[in-house]
Short mmCIF file of C-alpha atoms in Angstrom, two decimals:
data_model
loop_
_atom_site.label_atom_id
_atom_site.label_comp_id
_atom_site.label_asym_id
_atom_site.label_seq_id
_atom_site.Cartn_x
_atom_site.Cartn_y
_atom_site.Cartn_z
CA UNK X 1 6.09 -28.99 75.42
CA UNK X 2 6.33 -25.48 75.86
CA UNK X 3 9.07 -25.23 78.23
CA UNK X 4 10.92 -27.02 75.23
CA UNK X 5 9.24 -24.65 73.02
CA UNK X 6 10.61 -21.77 74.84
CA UNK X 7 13.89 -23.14 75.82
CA UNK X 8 14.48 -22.73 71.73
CA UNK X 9 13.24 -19.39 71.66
CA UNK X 10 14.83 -17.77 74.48
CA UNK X 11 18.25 -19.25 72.48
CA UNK X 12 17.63 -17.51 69.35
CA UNK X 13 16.90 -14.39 71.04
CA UNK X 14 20.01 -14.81 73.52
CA UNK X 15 22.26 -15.73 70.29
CA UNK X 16 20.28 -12.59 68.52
CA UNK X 17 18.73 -14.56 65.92
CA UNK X 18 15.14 -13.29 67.13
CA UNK X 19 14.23 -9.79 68.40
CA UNK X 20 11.72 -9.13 71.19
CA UNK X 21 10.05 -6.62 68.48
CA UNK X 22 10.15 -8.71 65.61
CA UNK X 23 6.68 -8.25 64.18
CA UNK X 24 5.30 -11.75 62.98
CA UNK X 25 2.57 -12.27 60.47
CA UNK X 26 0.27 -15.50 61.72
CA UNK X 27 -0.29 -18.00 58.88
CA UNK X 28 -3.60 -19.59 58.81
CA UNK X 29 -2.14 -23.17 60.58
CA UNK X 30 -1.34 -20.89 63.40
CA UNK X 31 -4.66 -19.32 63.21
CA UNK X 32 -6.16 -22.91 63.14
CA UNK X 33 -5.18 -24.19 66.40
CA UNK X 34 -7.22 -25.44 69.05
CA UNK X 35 -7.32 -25.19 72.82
CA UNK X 36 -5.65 -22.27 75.03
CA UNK X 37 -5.20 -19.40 72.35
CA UNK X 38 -5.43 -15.78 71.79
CA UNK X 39 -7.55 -16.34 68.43
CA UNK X 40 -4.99 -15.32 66.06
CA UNK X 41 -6.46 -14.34 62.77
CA UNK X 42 -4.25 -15.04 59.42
CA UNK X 43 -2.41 -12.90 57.93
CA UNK X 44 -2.44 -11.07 62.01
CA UNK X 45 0.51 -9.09 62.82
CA UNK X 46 1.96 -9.07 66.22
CA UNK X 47 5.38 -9.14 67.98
CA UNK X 48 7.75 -11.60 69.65
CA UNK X 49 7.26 -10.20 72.85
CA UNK X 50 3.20 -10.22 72.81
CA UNK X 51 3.61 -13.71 71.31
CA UNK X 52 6.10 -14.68 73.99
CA UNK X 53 3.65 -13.39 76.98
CA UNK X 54 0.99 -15.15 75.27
CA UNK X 55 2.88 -18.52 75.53
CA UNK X 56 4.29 -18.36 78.70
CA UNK X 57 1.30 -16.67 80.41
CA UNK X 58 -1.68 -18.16 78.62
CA UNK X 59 -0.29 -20.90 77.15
CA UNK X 60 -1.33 -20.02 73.65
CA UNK X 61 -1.14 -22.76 71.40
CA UNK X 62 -1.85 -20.32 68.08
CA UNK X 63 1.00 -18.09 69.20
CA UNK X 64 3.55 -21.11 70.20
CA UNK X 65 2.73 -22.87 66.30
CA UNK X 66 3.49 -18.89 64.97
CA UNK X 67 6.87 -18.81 66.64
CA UNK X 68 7.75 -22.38 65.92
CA UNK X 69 7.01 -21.33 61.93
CA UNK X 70 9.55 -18.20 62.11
CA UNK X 71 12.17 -19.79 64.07
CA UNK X 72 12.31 -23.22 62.44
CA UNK X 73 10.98 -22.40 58.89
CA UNK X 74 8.61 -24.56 59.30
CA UNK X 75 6.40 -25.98 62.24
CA UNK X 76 7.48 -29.72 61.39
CA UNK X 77 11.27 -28.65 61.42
CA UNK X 78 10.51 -26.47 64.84
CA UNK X 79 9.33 -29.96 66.38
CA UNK X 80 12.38 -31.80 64.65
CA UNK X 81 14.63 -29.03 66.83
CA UNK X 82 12.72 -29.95 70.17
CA UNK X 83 13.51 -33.80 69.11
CA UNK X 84 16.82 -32.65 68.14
CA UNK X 85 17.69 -30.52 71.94
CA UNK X 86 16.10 -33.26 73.90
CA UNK X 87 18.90 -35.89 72.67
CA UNK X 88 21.81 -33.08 73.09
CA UNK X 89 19.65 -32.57 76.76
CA UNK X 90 20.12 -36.72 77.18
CA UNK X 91 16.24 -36.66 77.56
CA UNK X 92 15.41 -40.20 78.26
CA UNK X 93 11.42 -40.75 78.02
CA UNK X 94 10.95 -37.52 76.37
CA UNK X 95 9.25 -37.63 72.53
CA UNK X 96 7.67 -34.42 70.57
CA UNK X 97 5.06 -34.73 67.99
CA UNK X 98 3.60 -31.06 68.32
CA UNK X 99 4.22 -27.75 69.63
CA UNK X 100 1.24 -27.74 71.36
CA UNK X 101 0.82 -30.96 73.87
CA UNK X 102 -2.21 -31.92 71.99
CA UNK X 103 -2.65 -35.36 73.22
CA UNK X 104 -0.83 -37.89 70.92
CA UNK X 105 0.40 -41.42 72.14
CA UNK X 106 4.10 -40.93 70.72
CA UNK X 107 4.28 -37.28 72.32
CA UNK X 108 5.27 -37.53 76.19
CA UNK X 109 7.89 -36.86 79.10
CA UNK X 110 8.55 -37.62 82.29
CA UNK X 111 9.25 -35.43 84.99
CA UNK X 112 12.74 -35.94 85.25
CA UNK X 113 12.93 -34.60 81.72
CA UNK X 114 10.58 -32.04 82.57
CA UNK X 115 13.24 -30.69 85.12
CA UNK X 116 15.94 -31.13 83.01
CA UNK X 117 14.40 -29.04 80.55
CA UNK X 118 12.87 -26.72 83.20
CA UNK X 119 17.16 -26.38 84.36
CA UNK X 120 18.41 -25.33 80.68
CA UNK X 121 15.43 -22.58 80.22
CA UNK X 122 16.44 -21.19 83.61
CA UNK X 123 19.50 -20.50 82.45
CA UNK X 124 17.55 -17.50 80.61
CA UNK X 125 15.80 -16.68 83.69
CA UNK X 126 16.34 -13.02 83.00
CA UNK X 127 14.81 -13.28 79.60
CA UNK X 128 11.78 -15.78 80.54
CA UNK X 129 11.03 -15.08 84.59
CA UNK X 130 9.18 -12.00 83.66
CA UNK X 131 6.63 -13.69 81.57
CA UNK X 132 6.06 -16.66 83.27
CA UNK X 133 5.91 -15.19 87.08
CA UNK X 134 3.12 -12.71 85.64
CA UNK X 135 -0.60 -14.02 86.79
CA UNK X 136 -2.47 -11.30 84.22
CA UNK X 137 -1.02 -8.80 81.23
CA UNK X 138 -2.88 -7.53 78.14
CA UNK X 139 -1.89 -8.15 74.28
CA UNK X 140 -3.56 -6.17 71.55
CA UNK X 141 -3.63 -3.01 73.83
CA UNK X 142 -3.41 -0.21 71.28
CA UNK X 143 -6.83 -1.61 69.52
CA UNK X 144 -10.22 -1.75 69.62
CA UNK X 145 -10.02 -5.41 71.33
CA UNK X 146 -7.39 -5.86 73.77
CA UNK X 147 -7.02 -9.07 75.05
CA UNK X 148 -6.86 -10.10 78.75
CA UNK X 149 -4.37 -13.01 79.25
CA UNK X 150 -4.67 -14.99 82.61
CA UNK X 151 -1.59 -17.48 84.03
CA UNK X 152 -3.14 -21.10 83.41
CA UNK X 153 -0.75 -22.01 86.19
CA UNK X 154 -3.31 -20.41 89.03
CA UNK X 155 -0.24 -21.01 91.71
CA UNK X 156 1.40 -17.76 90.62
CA UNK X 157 -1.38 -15.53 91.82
CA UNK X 158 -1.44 -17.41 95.11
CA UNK X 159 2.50 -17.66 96.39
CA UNK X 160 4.95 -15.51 95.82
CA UNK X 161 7.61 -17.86 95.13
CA UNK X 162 5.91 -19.36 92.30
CA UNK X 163 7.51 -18.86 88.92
CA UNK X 164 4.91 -20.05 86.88
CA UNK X 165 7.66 -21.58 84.41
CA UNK X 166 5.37 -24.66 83.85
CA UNK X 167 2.04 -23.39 82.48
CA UNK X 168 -1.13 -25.46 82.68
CA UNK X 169 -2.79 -27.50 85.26
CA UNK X 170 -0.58 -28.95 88.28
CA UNK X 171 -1.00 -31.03 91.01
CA UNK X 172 1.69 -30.78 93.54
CA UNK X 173 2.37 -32.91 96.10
CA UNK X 174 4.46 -31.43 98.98
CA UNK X 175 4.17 -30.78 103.01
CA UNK X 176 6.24 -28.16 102.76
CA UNK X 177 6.57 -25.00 101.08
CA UNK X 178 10.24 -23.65 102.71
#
């Protein structure tokens, strides 16, 4: 979900539709959501680039549904988009309802989506590497309660060669590392 998510955003900001210090204002939906987050408050200001860390580091689900608001007008048309870029990907078991992978029986992928998907956003690698590779950064540094962001994807602090591009919880299988 938000390697689609980001796969969007890294276009706009490639095609210059979005600037890294855009400053965003955090609506109260995006405020509202659950799970990994950075406790947005409404009516918050913060940039594309803290927002962008947040995502691909954290995995913040209030700064993903902030960004999906600006870039699509509207979270609903945001997740229309991912719908929309996963048929023009030729995603075949691939289905958004959210921006945030809250659980949902018609939201799901496969992982031969999920590398298809993971092969377009690396085509930004210069824009999106920096972010997701990072184990630890801080947002909110210049006030009175900066906030510590950690990599959900705990491989990045361990190997080197880890890009962290997937964020969350992992289980890899493999008997070799080369």
């Amino acid at each position: 979900t938000k390697m689609m998510s980001m796969l969007l955003i890294m276009e706009e900001i490639e095609n210059e539709n979005l600037k890294w210090d855009e400053i965003i204002t955090a609506s109260e939906n995006a405020a509202s959501m659950g799970g990994s987050q950075i406790y947005l408050q409404p009516n918050e200001k913060m940039s594309v680039l803290d927002l962008i860390k947040s995502i691909c580091i954290a995995s913040a689900n209030d700064a993903m549904y902030a960004l999906s608001e600006l870039v699509g007008t509207s979270n609903a048309n945001f997740v229309k988009m991912m719908n929309d870029k996963g048929k023009q990907l030729r995603l075949v078991n691939t289905n958004f309802v959210n921006v945030t992978g809250f659980d949902d029986e018609n939201h799901y992928t496969c992982a031969k989506d999920m590398a298809i998907i993971a092969k377009e956003l690396l085509k930004y690698k210069d824009l999106i590497l920096p972010y997701t590779s990072t184990y630890d950064a801080y947002i909110r540094q210049d006030s009175d309660k900066p906030f510590w962001l950690v990599n959900t994807n705990k491989m990045v602090k361990h190997y080197d060669f880890i890009d962290g591009l997937k964020t969350g919880d992992l289980i890899l299988y493999c008997t070799d590392f080369k």
